[in-house]
Coordinates of C-alpha atoms (C1' of nucleotides) in Angstrom, one line a residue:
Chain A
X1 CA 61.7 130.7 101.1
X2 CA 58.1 131.4 101.9
X3 CA 54.6 130.2 100.8
X4 CA 52.4 132.1 98.4
X5 CA 49.6 132.3 100.9
X6 CA 51.9 134.0 103.4
X7 CA 53.3 136.5 100.9
X8 CA 50.2 137.3 98.9
X9 CA 46.6 138.2 99.2
X10 CA 44.7 135.9 96.8
X11 CA 41.4 136.9 95.2
X12 CA 39.2 135.4 92.5
X13 CA 36.5 137.3 90.7
X14 CA 33.0 136.7 89.3
X15 CA 30.9 137.1 86.2
X16 CA 27.9 139.4 86.3
X17 CA 24.7 137.7 85.1
X18 CA 24.3 138.1 81.3
X19 CA 20.6 138.0 81.7
X20 CA 20.9 141.6 82.7
X21 CA 22.5 143.2 79.6
X22 CA 23.1 146.6 81.0
X23 CA 25.5 145.1 83.5
X24 CA 28.0 144.9 80.6
X25 CA 27.3 148.4 79.5
X26 CA 29.8 150.3 81.5
X27 CA 33.4 151.4 81.6
X28 CA 35.0 149.2 84.3
X29 CA 37.7 146.8 82.9
X30 CA 36.6 143.1 83.4
X31 CA 39.4 140.6 82.6
X32 CA 38.6 137.0 81.4
X33 CA 41.2 134.2 81.5
X34 CA 41.6 134.3 77.7
X35 CA 43.0 137.8 77.8
X36 CA 46.1 137.0 79.9
X37 CA 48.5 136.6 77.0
X38 CA 50.8 139.6 77.2
X39 CA 53.1 140.8 79.9
X40 CA 50.8 143.8 80.6
X41 CA 47.0 144.2 80.2
X42 CA 45.5 147.6 80.0
X43 CA 42.2 147.2 78.1
X44 CA 39.6 144.4 78.2
X45 CA 37.2 143.2 75.5
X46 CA 34.2 143.5 77.8
X47 CA 33.5 146.2 80.3
X48 CA 31.0 146.2 83.1
X49 CA 28.9 148.9 84.9
X50 CA 29.5 150.2 88.4
X51 CA 26.2 148.7 89.4
X52 CA 27.3 145.2 88.2
X53 CA 30.6 145.5 90.1
X54 CA 28.7 146.4 93.3
X55 CA 26.0 143.7 92.9
X56 CA 28.6 141.0 92.5
X57 CA 31.0 142.4 95.0
X58 CA 33.7 142.6 92.4
X59 CA 36.9 144.2 93.8
X60 CA 38.5 146.9 91.7
X61 CA 42.1 145.7 91.5
X62 CA 44.8 148.4 91.6
X63 CA 47.4 149.0 88.8
X64 CA 50.3 146.5 89.0
X65 CA 48.2 143.5 90.2
X66 CA 49.5 140.1 89.0
X67 CA 46.7 137.9 87.5
X68 CA 46.8 134.2 86.3
X69 CA 44.4 131.9 84.6
X70 CA 43.2 129.1 86.8
X71 CA 40.6 127.3 84.7
X72 CA 41.1 125.0 81.7
X73 CA 44.8 124.4 82.3
X74 CA 44.8 121.1 80.3
X75 CA 45.2 123.3 77.2
X76 CA 48.7 124.4 76.1
X77 CA 47.7 127.9 75.3
X78 CA 46.0 128.5 78.7
X79 CA 48.5 126.8 81.1
X80 CA 50.9 129.3 82.6
X81 CA 49.3 132.4 81.1
X82 CA 49.5 135.5 83.3
X83 CA 49.6 139.3 83.1
X84 CA 50.1 142.4 85.2
X85 CA 47.4 145.1 85.1
X86 CA 48.3 148.6 83.9
X87 CA 44.8 149.9 84.7
X88 CA 42.3 149.3 87.5
X89 CA 40.3 146.2 86.6
X90 CA 37.9 143.6 87.9
X91 CA 38.3 139.8 87.0
X92 CA 36.2 136.8 86.2
X93 CA 36.1 133.6 88.3
X94 CA 38.5 132.0 85.9
X95 CA 41.3 134.3 87.1
X96 CA 43.2 134.6 90.3
X97 CA 44.7 137.9 91.4
X98 CA 47.8 138.3 93.7
X99 CA 48.5 141.3 95.9
X100 CA 51.8 141.5 97.7
X101 CA 51.6 141.5 101.5
X102 CA 55.2 141.5 102.4
X103 CA 58.6 140.9 100.7
X104 CA 57.9 139.9 97.1
X105 CA 57.3 142.2 94.2
X106 CA 54.5 141.4 91.7
X107 CA 57.0 141.7 88.8
X108 CA 59.2 139.2 90.5
X109 CA 56.3 136.8 90.9
X110 CA 55.5 137.3 87.2
X111 CA 58.9 136.0 86.1
X112 CA 58.7 133.2 88.7
X113 CA 55.4 132.1 87.3
X114 CA 56.6 132.4 83.7
X115 CA 59.1 129.8 84.6
X116 CA 57.0 127.5 86.8
X117 CA 53.4 128.1 85.6
X118 CA 53.5 125.3 83.0
X119 CA 54.6 122.6 85.4
X120 CA 52.2 123.8 88.1
X121 CA 49.3 123.5 85.6
X122 CA 50.4 119.9 84.7
X123 CA 51.2 118.6 88.1
X124 CA 48.8 120.3 90.5
X125 CA 45.7 121.3 88.7
X126 CA 42.6 119.2 89.6
X127 CA 39.5 118.0 87.7
X128 CA 38.6 115.1 85.5
X129 CA 38.2 116.9 82.2
X130 CA 38.8 120.6 82.9
X131 CA 42.0 121.1 84.9
X132 CA 41.6 123.9 87.5
X133 CA 43.6 125.5 90.2
X134 CA 42.0 126.7 93.4
X135 CA 42.9 129.0 96.4
X136 CA 43.7 126.0 98.5
X137 CA 46.2 124.6 96.0
X138 CA 47.9 127.9 95.2
X139 CA 48.4 129.2 98.7
X140 CA 50.6 126.1 99.5
X141 CA 53.2 126.7 96.8
X142 CA 56.6 127.7 98.1
X143 CA 58.6 130.4 96.5
X144 CA 62.3 131.2 96.9
X145 CA 63.2 134.8 96.6
X146 CA 66.1 137.2 97.2
X147 CA 66.0 140.5 99.2
X148 CA 64.0 143.4 97.9
X149 CA 67.1 145.1 96.6
X150 CA 68.1 142.1 94.5
X151 CA 64.5 141.6 93.2
X152 CA 64.5 145.2 91.9
X153 CA 67.8 144.6 90.1
X154 CA 66.4 141.4 88.5
X155 CA 63.2 143.1 87.4
X156 CA 65.2 146.0 86.0
X157 CA 67.5 143.6 84.1
X158 CA 64.6 141.7 82.6
X159 CA 62.7 144.9 81.6
X160 CA 65.9 146.1 79.9
X161 CA 66.0 143.0 77.8
X162 CA 62.3 143.5 77.0
X163 CA 63.1 147.0 75.9
X164 CA 65.9 145.8 73.8
X165 CA 63.6 143.4 72.1
X166 CA 61.1 146.2 71.4
X167 CA 63.9 148.4 70.0
X168 CA 65.1 145.6 67.8
X169 CA 61.5 145.1 66.4
X170 CA 61.4 148.8 65.7
X171 CA 64.7 148.7 63.8
X172 CA 63.5 145.9 61.6
X173 CA 60.2 147.6 60.9
X174 CA 62.0 150.9 60.0
X175 CA 64.5 149.1 57.7
X176 CA 61.6 147.4 55.9
X177 CA 59.9 150.8 55.5
X178 CA 63.1 152.3 54.1
X179 CA 63.4 149.4 51.6
X180 CA 59.9 149.9 50.2
X181 CA 60.4 153.7 50.1
X182 CA 63.6 153.3 48.0
X183 CA 61.7 150.9 45.7
X184 CA 58.9 153.4 45.3
X185 CA 61.4 156.1 44.2
X186 CA 63.5 153.9 41.9
X187 CA 60.5 152.3 40.1
X188 CA 58.1 155.2 39.9
X189 CA 57.1 156.1 36.3
X190 CA 59.5 158.5 34.6
X191 CA 59.0 160.2 31.2
X192 CA 62.3 159.0 29.9
X193 CA 63.1 155.3 29.3
X194 CA 59.5 154.4 28.7
X195 CA 59.3 150.7 27.9
X196 CA 57.1 147.6 28.5
X197 CA 58.0 144.4 30.3
X198 CA 57.3 142.5 27.1
X199 CA 60.3 144.0 25.3
X200 CA 62.7 142.7 27.9
X201 CA 61.5 139.1 28.6
X202 CA 60.9 135.9 26.7
X203 CA 58.5 133.2 27.7
X204 CA 60.0 129.7 28.3
X205 CA 58.1 126.5 27.9
X206 CA 60.8 123.8 27.5
X207 CA 59.3 120.5 28.7
X208 CA 60.7 117.7 30.8
X209 CA 60.4 115.4 27.8
X210 CA 62.2 112.2 28.9
X211 CA 61.4 112.7 32.6
X212 CA 65.1 113.2 33.4
X213 CA 64.6 116.0 36.0
X214 CA 62.8 115.2 39.3
X215 CA 63.3 118.4 41.3
X216 CA 59.6 119.3 41.4
X217 CA 59.1 123.0 42.5
X218 CA 56.0 125.0 43.5
X219 CA 55.6 128.7 43.6
X220 CA 54.2 129.8 47.0
X221 CA 52.7 133.2 47.5
X222 CA 54.7 133.8 50.6
X223 CA 58.0 131.9 50.1
X224 CA 58.5 132.0 46.3
X225 CA 60.1 128.9 44.8
X226 CA 60.0 125.9 47.2
X227 CA 60.5 122.2 46.9
X228 CA 57.1 120.5 46.5
X229 CA 58.3 117.6 48.6
X230 CA 58.9 119.9 51.6
X231 CA 55.7 121.8 51.1
X232 CA 53.4 118.8 51.1
X233 CA 55.6 116.5 53.3
X234 CA 54.2 113.0 52.9
X235 CA 51.8 113.7 50.1
X236 CA 52.8 113.5 46.4
X237 CA 50.8 116.1 44.5
X238 CA 52.7 116.1 41.3
X239 CA 51.5 113.8 38.5
X240 CA 53.3 110.5 38.1
X241 CA 54.3 111.6 34.6
X242 CA 56.1 114.9 34.8
X243 CA 57.1 114.9 31.1
X244 CA 54.8 117.8 30.4
X245 CA 56.3 119.9 33.3
X246 CA 58.2 123.0 32.4
X247 CA 61.9 123.2 33.0
X248 CA 63.1 126.3 34.8
X249 CA 66.7 127.4 35.5
X250 CA 68.3 129.7 38.0
X251 CA 67.1 133.3 37.6
X252 CA 63.9 132.3 35.7
X253 CA 60.6 133.7 36.8
X254 CA 57.3 131.8 37.3
X255 CA 53.8 132.6 38.4
X256 CA 50.4 131.0 38.6
X257 CA 48.2 133.1 36.3
X258 CA 45.1 132.3 38.4
X259 CA 46.7 133.3 41.7
X260 CA 48.2 136.7 40.9
X261 CA 49.0 138.9 43.8
X262 CA 51.9 141.0 45.0
X263 CA 54.9 138.8 45.6
X264 CA 53.5 135.9 43.7
X265 CA 55.9 136.2 40.7
X266 CA 58.9 134.4 42.0
X267 CA 62.6 134.3 40.8
X268 CA 64.4 131.0 41.1
X269 CA 67.5 131.5 43.3
X270 CA 67.8 128.5 45.6
X271 CA 68.3 125.8 42.9
X272 CA 70.2 125.6 39.6
X273 CA 67.3 123.9 37.9
X274 CA 63.9 122.3 38.5
X275 CA 60.5 121.5 37.0
X276 CA 57.1 123.2 37.6
X277 CA 53.5 122.3 36.8
X278 CA 52.5 123.1 33.2
X279 CA 49.9 125.7 34.4
X280 CA 52.7 128.1 35.5
X281 CA 53.7 130.9 33.2
X282 CA 57.5 131.0 33.0
X283 CA 59.8 133.6 31.5
X284 CA 63.3 134.9 31.7
X285 CA 64.9 138.3 31.1
X286 CA 66.8 139.4 28.0
X287 CA 70.3 140.9 28.3
X288 CA 69.0 144.4 28.7
X289 CA 67.2 143.6 32.0
X290 CA 68.8 142.2 35.2
X291 CA 66.6 139.5 36.8
X292 CA 67.4 141.1 40.2
X293 CA 66.1 144.4 39.0
X294 CA 62.9 143.0 37.6
X295 CA 62.3 141.0 40.9
X296 CA 62.4 144.3 42.8
X297 CA 60.0 145.9 40.3
X298 CA 57.4 143.2 41.2
X299 CA 57.5 144.4 44.8
X300 CA 56.8 148.0 43.8
X301 CA 53.4 149.8 44.3
X302 CA 53.7 150.9 40.6
X303 CA 53.5 147.2 39.5
X304 CA 50.7 146.5 42.0
X305 CA 48.7 149.4 40.5
X306 CA 49.1 148.0 37.0
X307 CA 48.0 144.5 37.8
X308 CA 45.0 145.9 39.8
X309 CA 44.0 147.9 36.8
X310 CA 44.1 144.9 34.6
X311 CA 42.2 142.6 37.0
X312 CA 39.5 145.2 37.6
X313 CA 36.0 144.1 36.7
X314 CA 36.9 140.6 35.5
X315 CA 35.3 137.8 37.5
X316 CA 38.4 135.6 37.5
X317 CA 41.6 137.2 38.7
X318 CA 43.8 136.0 35.9
X319 CA 47.0 137.7 34.5
X320 CA 47.9 136.3 31.1
X321 CA 51.4 136.5 29.7
X322 CA 50.3 139.1 27.1
X323 CA 48.8 141.3 29.8
X324 CA 52.0 141.0 31.8
X325 CA 54.0 142.1 28.7
X326 CA 51.9 145.2 28.4
X327 CA 52.8 146.6 31.8
X328 CA 55.1 149.6 31.4
X329 CA 58.4 149.6 33.2
X330 CA 61.4 151.9 33.6
X331 CA 64.5 150.2 32.3
X332 CA 67.7 152.2 32.9
X333 CA 71.1 151.2 31.8
X334 CA 72.5 147.9 33.1
X335 CA 75.0 149.8 35.2
X336 CA 72.2 151.8 36.8
X337 CA 70.2 148.5 37.4
X338 CA 73.2 146.9 39.1
X339 CA 73.5 150.0 41.3
X340 CA 69.9 149.7 42.4
X341 CA 70.2 146.0 43.0
X342 CA 73.4 146.4 45.0
X343 CA 71.9 149.2 47.1
X344 CA 68.7 147.2 47.9
X345 CA 70.4 143.8 48.4
X346 CA 72.7 145.4 51.0
X347 CA 69.6 146.6 52.8
X348 CA 68.0 143.2 52.6
X349 CA 71.2 141.6 54.1
X350 CA 71.0 144.2 56.9
X351 CA 67.4 143.2 57.6
X352 CA 68.4 139.5 57.7
X353 CA 71.1 140.4 60.2
X354 CA 68.8 142.4 62.4
X355 CA 66.3 139.5 62.4
X356 CA 69.0 137.2 63.6
X357 CA 69.9 139.6 66.4
X358 CA 66.3 139.7 67.5
X359 CA 66.2 135.9 67.7
X360 CA 69.4 135.9 69.7
X361 CA 68.0 138.4 72.2
X362 CA 64.8 136.4 72.6
X363 CA 66.8 133.3 73.3
X364 CA 68.9 135.1 75.8
X365 CA 65.8 136.2 77.7
X366 CA 64.5 132.6 77.8
X367 CA 67.8 131.3 79.0
X368 CA 68.1 134.0 81.8
X369 CA 64.6 133.3 83.1
X370 CA 65.6 129.6 83.3
X371 CA 68.9 130.4 85.2
X372 CA 67.6 133.1 87.5
X373 CA 64.5 131.5 89.1
X374 CA 64.7 128.5 91.4
Chain B
dA1 C1' 31.0 130.9 81.7
dG2 C1' 34.1 129.5 78.9
dA3 C1' 37.1 125.8 77.3
dA4 C1' 37.2 121.7 74.4
dC5 C1' 35.2 119.4 70.9
dA6 C1' 33.0 118.5 66.3
dG7 C1' 31.4 119.7 62.1
dA8 C1' 31.1 123.1 58.3
dT9 C1' 33.2 126.1 55.3
dC10 C1' 36.9 128.7 53.3
dC11 C1' 41.5 129.0 51.4
dC12 C1' 45.6 127.4 49.1
dA13 C1' 48.3 125.1 45.7
dG14 C1' 47.6 121.9 43.0
dT15 C1' 45.5 118.0 39.1
dG16 C1' 43.5 116.6 34.7
dG17 C1' 40.5 116.7 30.8
dA18 C1' 38.0 119.4 27.1
dG19 C1' 38.4 122.3 23.6
dG20 C1' 40.4 126.1 20.7
Chain C
dC1 C1' 50.6 124.3 23.2
dC2 C1' 47.4 127.3 25.7
dT3 C1' 43.2 128.5 28.3
dC4 C1' 39.3 127.3 30.8
dC5 C1' 36.9 124.7 34.2
dA6 C1' 35.6 121.3 37.6
dC7 C1' 37.5 119.2 41.2
dT8 C1' 40.7 117.8 45.4
dG9 C1' 43.3 117.1 50.1
dG10 C1' 44.8 119.3 53.9
dG11 C1' 45.1 123.1 56.9
dA12 C1' 43.0 127.2 59.0
dT13 C1' 39.1 129.4 60.7
dC14 C1' 34.3 129.9 61.9
dT15 C1' 30.1 128.2 64.3
dG16 C1' 27.4 125.6 67.2
dT17 C1' 27.3 122.1 71.0
dT18 C1' 28.8 119.7 75.1
dC19 C1' 31.0 119.5 79.4
dT20 C1' 32.8 120.7 83.9

DNA sequence: AGAACAGATCCCAGTGGAGG
DNA sequence: CCTCCACTGGGATCTGTTCT
């Protein structure tokens, strides 16, 4: 165990006067505390001139310097934030930079601070309103650390997990690209099977006459059909009398004609039945068209192109049922539709699975940080 | 200087009434 | 029964002010 002051050179920066505008007209990185969000920081929002650095005796910190935020630590998003530089930089007075003098690597300190920074901000920062840390406070902290060899292993291990997380993100991104590419191919206009949506769907407007259903649903742009009670928690937006609400069943579609966008036509899958506000346009497919197949069509660029064309020029972005019916669609045989759906739903399942793996790896990293640093 | 704070404004997902 | 239109509460975001 050793103290921070013994192990590290501490340094806090400065802000060149903004009265002199050309001090901020330069190419030297100048880090403010708000930019310390990611593990590594390479570029800064503001840059200063060489003259400004000289006038304010701002040190140019080398690559690999560990920097933390020391002002305004009463805020959740500021407390515990830190980064490591990947380019030479100067810093403002709201930042504190650490340079190793002896036995502790900056990357090791980074992981140590990731674990303890939050508590340090709460327990040790001073000030009545704005909670700040200072040189005197920071230099007295004790840090437990293993030998250099072991530090390197720990750092290597954590960076492997970070790489794994980055790879996982890439896998998910690629699978999503693949899915939309397949949709583009399957749903692009073809000379054969020329048909219109109107020929394969029927509008439904059965009402909740005697108020016997109470599963009030909304159609959200992002999440599709959702329970209204969950969306608005303690607020009841539905009218007291829902007898005019439309009844929808599983596999029915609904959309708000005034809020048309890609993904805003939803298919009911989570519930067997429910009711929606009378302003929604609801419809279901005829036997010749699979609901799953139509749902994927609504994700295609081809469909997007058609609604854009219909919305062009009008002040209100409104898609009536008639206009929807006029949109051309390729409708192959039911067998072929089933194939397309099977293919794409397998892919969707795969994406779900990869997302779960990502979550798991992230949890693993949090857990390890907690276990490894004293 | 820059964070918190406060107020203004926009956006979203709705309501309800008028009128065709 | 459908469309249009004015309106709404709450959250997100933008903008200007206050505070340390």
